[in-house]
PDB file of C-alpha atoms in Angstrom:
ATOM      1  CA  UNK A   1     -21.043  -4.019 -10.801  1.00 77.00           C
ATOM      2  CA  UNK A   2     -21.219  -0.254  -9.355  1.00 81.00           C
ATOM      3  CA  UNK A   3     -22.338  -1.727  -5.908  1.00 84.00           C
ATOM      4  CA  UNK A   4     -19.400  -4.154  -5.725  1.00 89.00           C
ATOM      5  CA  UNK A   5     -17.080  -1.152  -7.143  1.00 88.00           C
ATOM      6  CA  UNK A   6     -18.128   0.721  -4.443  1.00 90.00           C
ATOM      7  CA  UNK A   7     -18.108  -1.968  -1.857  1.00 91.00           C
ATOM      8  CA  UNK A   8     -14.283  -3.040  -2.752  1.00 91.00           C
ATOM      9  CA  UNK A   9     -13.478   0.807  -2.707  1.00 91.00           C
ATOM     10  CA  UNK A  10     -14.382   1.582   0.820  1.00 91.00           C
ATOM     11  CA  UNK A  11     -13.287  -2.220   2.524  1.00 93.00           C
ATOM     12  CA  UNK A  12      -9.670  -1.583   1.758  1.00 95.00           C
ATOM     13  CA  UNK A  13      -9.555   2.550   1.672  1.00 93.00           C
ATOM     14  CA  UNK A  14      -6.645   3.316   2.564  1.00 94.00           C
ATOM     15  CA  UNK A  15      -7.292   4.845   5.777  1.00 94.00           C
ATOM     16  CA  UNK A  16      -7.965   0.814   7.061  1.00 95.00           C
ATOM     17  CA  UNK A  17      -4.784  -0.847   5.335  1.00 96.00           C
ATOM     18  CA  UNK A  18      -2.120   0.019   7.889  1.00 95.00           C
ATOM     19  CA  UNK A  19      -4.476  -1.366  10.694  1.00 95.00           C
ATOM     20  CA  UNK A  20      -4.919  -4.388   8.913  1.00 95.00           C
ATOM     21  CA  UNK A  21      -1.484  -4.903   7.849  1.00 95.00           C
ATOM     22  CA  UNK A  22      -0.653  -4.368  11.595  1.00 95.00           C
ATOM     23  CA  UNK A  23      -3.630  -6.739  12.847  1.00 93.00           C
ATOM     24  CA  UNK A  24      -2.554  -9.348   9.753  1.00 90.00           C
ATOM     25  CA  UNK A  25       1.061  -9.228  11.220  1.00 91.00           C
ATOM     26  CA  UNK A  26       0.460 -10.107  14.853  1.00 91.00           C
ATOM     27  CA  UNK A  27      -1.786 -12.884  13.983  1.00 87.00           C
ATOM     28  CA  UNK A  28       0.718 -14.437  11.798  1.00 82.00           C
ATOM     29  CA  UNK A  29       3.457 -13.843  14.678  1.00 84.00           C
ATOM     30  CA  UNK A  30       1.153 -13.999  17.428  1.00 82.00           C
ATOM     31  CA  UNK A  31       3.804 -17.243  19.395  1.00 84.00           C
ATOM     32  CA  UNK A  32       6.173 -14.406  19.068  1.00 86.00           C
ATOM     33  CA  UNK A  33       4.224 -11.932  20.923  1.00 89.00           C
ATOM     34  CA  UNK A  34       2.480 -11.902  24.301  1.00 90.00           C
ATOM     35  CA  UNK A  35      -0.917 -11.109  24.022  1.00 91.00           C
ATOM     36  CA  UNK A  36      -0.833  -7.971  25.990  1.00 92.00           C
ATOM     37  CA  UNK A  37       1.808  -6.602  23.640  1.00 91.00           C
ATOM     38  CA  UNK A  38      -0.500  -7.465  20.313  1.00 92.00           C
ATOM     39  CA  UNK A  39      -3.690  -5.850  21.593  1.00 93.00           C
ATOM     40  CA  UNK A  40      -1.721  -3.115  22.412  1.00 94.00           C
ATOM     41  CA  UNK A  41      -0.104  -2.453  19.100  1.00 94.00           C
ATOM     42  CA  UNK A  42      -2.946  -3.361  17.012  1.00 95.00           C
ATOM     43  CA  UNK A  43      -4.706  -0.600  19.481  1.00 96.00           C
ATOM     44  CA  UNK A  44      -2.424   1.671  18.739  1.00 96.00           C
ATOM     45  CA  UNK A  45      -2.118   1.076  14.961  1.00 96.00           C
ATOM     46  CA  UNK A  46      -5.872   1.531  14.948  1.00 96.00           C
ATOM     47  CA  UNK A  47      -6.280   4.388  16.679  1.00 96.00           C
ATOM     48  CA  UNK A  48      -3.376   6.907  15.129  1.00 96.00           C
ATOM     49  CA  UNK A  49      -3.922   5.326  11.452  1.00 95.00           C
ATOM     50  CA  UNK A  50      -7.177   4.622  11.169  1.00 95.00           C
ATOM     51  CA  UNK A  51      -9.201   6.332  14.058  1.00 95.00           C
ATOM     52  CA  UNK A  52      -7.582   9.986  14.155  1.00 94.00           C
ATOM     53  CA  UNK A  53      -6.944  10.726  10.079  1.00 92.00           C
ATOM     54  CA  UNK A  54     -10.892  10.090  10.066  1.00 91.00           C
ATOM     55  CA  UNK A  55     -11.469  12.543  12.835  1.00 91.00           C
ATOM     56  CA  UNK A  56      -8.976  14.765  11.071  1.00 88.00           C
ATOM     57  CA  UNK A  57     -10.618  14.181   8.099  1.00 85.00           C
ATOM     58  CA  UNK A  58     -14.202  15.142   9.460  1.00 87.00           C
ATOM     59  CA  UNK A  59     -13.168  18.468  11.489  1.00 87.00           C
ATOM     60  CA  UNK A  60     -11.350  19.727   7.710  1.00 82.00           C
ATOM     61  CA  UNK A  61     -14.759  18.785   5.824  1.00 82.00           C
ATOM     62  CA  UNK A  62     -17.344  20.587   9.221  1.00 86.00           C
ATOM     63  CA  UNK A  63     -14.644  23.704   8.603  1.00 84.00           C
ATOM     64  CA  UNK A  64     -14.707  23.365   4.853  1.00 80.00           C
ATOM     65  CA  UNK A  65     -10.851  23.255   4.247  1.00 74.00           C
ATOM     66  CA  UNK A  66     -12.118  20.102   2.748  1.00 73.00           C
ATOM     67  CA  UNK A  67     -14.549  19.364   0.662  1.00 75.00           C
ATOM     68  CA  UNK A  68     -14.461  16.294  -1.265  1.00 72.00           C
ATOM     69  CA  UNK A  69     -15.737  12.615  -0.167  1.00 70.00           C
ATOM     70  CA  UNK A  70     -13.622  10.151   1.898  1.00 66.00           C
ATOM     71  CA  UNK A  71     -12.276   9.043  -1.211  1.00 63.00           C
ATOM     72  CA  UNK A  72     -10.348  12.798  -1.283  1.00 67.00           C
ATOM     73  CA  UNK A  73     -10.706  12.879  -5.225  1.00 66.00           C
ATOM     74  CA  UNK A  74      -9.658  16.390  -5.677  1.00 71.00           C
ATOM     75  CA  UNK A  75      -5.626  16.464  -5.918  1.00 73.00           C
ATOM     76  CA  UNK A  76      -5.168  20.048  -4.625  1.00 76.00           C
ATOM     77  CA  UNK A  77      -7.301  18.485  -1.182  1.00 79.00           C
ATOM     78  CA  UNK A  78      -4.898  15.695  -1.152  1.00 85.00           C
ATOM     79  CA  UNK A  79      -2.214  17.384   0.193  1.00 86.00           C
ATOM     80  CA  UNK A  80      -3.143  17.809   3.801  1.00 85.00           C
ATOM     81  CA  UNK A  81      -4.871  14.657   4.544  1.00 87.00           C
ATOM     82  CA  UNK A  82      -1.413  12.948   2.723  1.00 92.00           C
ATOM     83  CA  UNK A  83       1.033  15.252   4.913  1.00 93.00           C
ATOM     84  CA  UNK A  84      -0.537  14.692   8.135  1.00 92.00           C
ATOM     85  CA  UNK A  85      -0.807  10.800   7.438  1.00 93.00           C
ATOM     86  CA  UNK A  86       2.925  10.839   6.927  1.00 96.00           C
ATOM     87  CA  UNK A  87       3.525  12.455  10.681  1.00 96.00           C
ATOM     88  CA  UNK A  88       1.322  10.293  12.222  1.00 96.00           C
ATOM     89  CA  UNK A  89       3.194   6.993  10.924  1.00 96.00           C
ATOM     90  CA  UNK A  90       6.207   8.464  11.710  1.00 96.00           C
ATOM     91  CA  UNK A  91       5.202   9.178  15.237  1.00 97.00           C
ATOM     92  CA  UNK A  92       3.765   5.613  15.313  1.00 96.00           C
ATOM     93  CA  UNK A  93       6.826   4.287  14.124  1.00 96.00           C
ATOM     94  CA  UNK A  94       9.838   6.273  16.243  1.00 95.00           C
ATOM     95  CA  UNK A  95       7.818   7.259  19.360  1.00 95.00           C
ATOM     96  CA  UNK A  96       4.984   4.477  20.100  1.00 96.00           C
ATOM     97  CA  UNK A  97       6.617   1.771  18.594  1.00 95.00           C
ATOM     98  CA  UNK A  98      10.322   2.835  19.348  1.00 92.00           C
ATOM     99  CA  UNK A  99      10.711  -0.030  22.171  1.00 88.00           C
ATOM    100  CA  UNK A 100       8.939  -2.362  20.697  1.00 87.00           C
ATOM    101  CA  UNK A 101      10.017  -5.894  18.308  1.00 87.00           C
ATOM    102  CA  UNK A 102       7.841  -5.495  15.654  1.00 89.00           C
ATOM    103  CA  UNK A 103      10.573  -4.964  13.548  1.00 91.00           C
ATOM    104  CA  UNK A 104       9.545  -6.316   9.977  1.00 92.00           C
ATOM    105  CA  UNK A 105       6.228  -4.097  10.741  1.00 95.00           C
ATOM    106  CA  UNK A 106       8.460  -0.797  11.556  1.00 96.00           C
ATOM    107  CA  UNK A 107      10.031  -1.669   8.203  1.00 96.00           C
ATOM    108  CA  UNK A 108       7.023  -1.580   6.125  1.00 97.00           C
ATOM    109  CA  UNK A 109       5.500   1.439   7.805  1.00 97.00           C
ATOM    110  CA  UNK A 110       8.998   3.267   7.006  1.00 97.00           C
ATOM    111  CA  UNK A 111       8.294   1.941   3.688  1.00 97.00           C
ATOM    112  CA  UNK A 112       5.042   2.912   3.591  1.00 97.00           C
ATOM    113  CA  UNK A 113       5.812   6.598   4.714  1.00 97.00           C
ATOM    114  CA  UNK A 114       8.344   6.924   2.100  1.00 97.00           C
ATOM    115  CA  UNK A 115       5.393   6.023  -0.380  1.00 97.00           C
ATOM    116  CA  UNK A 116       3.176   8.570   0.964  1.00 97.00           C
ATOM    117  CA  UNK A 117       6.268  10.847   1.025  1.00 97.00           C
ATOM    118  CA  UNK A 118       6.398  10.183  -3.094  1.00 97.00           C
ATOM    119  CA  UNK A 119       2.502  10.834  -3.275  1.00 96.00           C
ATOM    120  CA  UNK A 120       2.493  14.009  -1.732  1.00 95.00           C
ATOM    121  CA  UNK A 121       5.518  15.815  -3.981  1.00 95.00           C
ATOM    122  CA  UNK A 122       3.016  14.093  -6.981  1.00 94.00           C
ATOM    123  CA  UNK A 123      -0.028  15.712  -5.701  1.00 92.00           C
ATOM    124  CA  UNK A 124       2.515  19.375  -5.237  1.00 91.00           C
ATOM    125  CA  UNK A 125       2.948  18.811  -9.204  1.00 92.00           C
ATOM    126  CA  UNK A 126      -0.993  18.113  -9.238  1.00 90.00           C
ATOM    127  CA  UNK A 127      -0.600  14.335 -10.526  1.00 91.00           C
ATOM    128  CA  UNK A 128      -3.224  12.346  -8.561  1.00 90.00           C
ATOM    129  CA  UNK A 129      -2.199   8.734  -8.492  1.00 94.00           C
ATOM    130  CA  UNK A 130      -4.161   5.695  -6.764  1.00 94.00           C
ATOM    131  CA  UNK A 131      -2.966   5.570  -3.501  1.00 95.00           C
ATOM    132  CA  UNK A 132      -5.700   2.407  -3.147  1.00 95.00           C
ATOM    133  CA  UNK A 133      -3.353   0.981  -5.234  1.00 97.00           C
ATOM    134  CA  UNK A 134       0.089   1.999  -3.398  1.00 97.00           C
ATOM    135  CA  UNK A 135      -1.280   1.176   0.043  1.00 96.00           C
ATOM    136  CA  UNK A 136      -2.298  -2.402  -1.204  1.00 97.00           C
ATOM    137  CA  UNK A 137       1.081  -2.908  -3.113  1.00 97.00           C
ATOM    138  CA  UNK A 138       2.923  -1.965  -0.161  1.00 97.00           C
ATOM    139  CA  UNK A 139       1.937  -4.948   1.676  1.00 96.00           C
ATOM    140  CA  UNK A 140       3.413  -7.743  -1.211  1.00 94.00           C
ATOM    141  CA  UNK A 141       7.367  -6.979   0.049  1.00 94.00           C
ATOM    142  CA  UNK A 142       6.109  -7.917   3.563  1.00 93.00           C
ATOM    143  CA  UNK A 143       4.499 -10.506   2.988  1.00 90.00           C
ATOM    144  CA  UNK A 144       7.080 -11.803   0.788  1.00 89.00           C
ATOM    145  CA  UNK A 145       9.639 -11.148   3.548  1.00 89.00           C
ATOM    146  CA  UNK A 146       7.296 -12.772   6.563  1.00 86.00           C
ATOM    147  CA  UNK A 147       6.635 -16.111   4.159  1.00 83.00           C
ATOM    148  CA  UNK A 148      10.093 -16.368   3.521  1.00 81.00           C
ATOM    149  CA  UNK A 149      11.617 -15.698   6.780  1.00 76.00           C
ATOM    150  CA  UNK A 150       9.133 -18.298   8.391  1.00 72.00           C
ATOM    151  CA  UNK A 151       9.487 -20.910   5.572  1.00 63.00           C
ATOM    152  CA  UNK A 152       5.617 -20.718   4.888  1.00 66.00           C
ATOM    153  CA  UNK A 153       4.229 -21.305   1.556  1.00 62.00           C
ATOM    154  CA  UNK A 154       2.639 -18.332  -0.183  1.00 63.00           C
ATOM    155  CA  UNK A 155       1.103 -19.983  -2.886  1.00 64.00           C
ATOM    156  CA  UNK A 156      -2.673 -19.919  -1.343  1.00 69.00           C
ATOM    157  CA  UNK A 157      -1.886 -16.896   0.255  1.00 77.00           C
ATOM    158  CA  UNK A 158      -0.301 -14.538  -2.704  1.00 83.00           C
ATOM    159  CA  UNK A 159      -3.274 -14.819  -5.103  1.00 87.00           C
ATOM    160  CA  UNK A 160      -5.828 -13.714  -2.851  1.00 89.00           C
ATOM    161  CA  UNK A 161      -3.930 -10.529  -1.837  1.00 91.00           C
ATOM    162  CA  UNK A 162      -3.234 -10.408  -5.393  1.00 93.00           C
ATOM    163  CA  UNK A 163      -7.031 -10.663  -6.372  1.00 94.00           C
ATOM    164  CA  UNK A 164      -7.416  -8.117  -4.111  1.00 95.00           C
ATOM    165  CA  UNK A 165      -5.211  -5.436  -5.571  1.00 96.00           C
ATOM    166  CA  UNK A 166      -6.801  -6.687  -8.674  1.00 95.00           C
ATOM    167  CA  UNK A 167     -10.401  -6.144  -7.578  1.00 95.00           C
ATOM    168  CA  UNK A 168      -9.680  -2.558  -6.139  1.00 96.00           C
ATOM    169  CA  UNK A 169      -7.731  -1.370  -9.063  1.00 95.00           C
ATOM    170  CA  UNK A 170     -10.492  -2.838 -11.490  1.00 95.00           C
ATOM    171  CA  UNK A 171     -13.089  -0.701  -9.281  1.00 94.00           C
ATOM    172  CA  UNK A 172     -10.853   2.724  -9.066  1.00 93.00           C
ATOM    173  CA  UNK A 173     -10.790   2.206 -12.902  1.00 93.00           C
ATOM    174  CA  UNK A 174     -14.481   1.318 -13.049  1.00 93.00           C
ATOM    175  CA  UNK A 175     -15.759   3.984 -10.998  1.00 90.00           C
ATOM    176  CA  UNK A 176     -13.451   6.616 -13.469  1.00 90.00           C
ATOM    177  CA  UNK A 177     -11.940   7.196 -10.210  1.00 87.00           C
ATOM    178  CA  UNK A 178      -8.184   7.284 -12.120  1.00 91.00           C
ATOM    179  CA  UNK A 179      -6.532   6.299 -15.198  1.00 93.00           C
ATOM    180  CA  UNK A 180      -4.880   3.218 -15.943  1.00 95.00           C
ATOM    181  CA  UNK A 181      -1.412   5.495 -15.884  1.00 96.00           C
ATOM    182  CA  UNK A 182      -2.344   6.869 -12.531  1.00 95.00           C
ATOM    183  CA  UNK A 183      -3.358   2.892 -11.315  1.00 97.00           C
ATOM    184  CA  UNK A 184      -0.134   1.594 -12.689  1.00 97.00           C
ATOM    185  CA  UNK A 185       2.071   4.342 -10.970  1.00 97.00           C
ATOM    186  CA  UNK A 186       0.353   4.167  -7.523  1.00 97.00           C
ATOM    187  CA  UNK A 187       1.168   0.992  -7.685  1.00 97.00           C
ATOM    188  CA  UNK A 188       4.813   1.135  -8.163  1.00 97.00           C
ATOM    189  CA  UNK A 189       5.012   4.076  -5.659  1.00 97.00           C
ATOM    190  CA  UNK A 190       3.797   1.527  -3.452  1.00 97.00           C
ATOM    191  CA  UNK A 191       5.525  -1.561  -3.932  1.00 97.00           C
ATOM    192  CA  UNK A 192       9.254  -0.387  -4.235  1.00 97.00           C
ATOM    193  CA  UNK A 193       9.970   1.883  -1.270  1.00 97.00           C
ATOM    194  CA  UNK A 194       8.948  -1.243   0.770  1.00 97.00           C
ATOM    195  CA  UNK A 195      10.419  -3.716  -1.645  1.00 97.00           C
ATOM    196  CA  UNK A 196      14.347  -1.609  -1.570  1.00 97.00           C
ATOM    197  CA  UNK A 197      14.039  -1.402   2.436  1.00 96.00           C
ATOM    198  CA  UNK A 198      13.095  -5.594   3.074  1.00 95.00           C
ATOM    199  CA  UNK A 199      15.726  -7.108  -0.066  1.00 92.00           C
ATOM    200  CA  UNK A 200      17.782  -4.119  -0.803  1.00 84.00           C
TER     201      UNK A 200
END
């Protein structure tokens, strides 16, 4: 049970989610996209929210202003790797992307930002809640919003993204990684930024 824990922990860190979302996106729109323009994206999702926080993350831990794991679980440490994760998606989202039609994707990642926003004024009062959970709950208002604006049926769909969520918050808990409190409020800090932005 450890080894899967650990597996589900690491497959949907949160430093991969916004390069999945982004690659999860453009395959479900990809007759609205040339494929230039989705290799591109993706590319670029990949490289300033996935590729450079990890680089980021490995010159703080060789200079030892960090010294936790990947998993950051030390809340004062949280604050820098949080606060430069919020430029970079803002950069993605008003200078790379600004010309681009990916609009429902800007949406979320403005969404998304806002979370991270809420997380790092959380970790300032030194509460350390599951941003596994918030990065995974993020994704439900746009996928709601693509399945409805499409007229695709979510039923197969929404359980396994839900099973998902399940499986990493089951593990965070598991692994005494957080509390149920600090699941159950990542995961709201996650979902309703996101949520107001698409239906509100």
């Amino acid at each position: 049970m450890k080894y899967i824990a650990q597996i589900a922990t690491h497959l949907f860190h949160p430093v991969f989610i916004p390069a999945m979302v982004t690659g999860c996106y453009y395959l479900f729109n990809a007759s609205f996209f040339l494929p230039l323009e989705v290799s591109v994206a993706t590319g670029q999702a990949f490289l300033m929210t996935c590729l450079l926080p990890m680089c980021i993350y490995l010159f703080l831990k060789s200079t030892g202003l960090l010294r936790s794991s990947i998993m950051v679980d030390n809340v004062k440490e949280r604050a820098v790797p949080i606060f430069l994760n919020i430029i970079i998606i803002n950069i993605l989202v008003f200078r790379v992307w600004e010309n681009t039609s990916n609009n429902a994707l800007k949406v979320f990642f403005i969404g998304y930002a806002i979370s991270y926003s809420i997380m790092f004024f959380s970790v300032l009062l030194k509460k350390k809640y599951s941003i596994h959970t918030a990065s995974l709950c993020s994704i439900i208002p746009l996928f709601v919003d693509q399945t409805s604006t499409y007229l695709v049926s979510s039923v197969k769909l929404l359980p396994i993204l839900l099973l998902i969520i399940g499986l990493v918050a089951s593990s965070r808990l598991y692994l005494r990684a957080h509390t149920n409190i600090e699941i159950i409020m990542g995961a709201i800090i996650g979902f309703t930024p996101p949520f107001i932005l698409f239906f509100l």
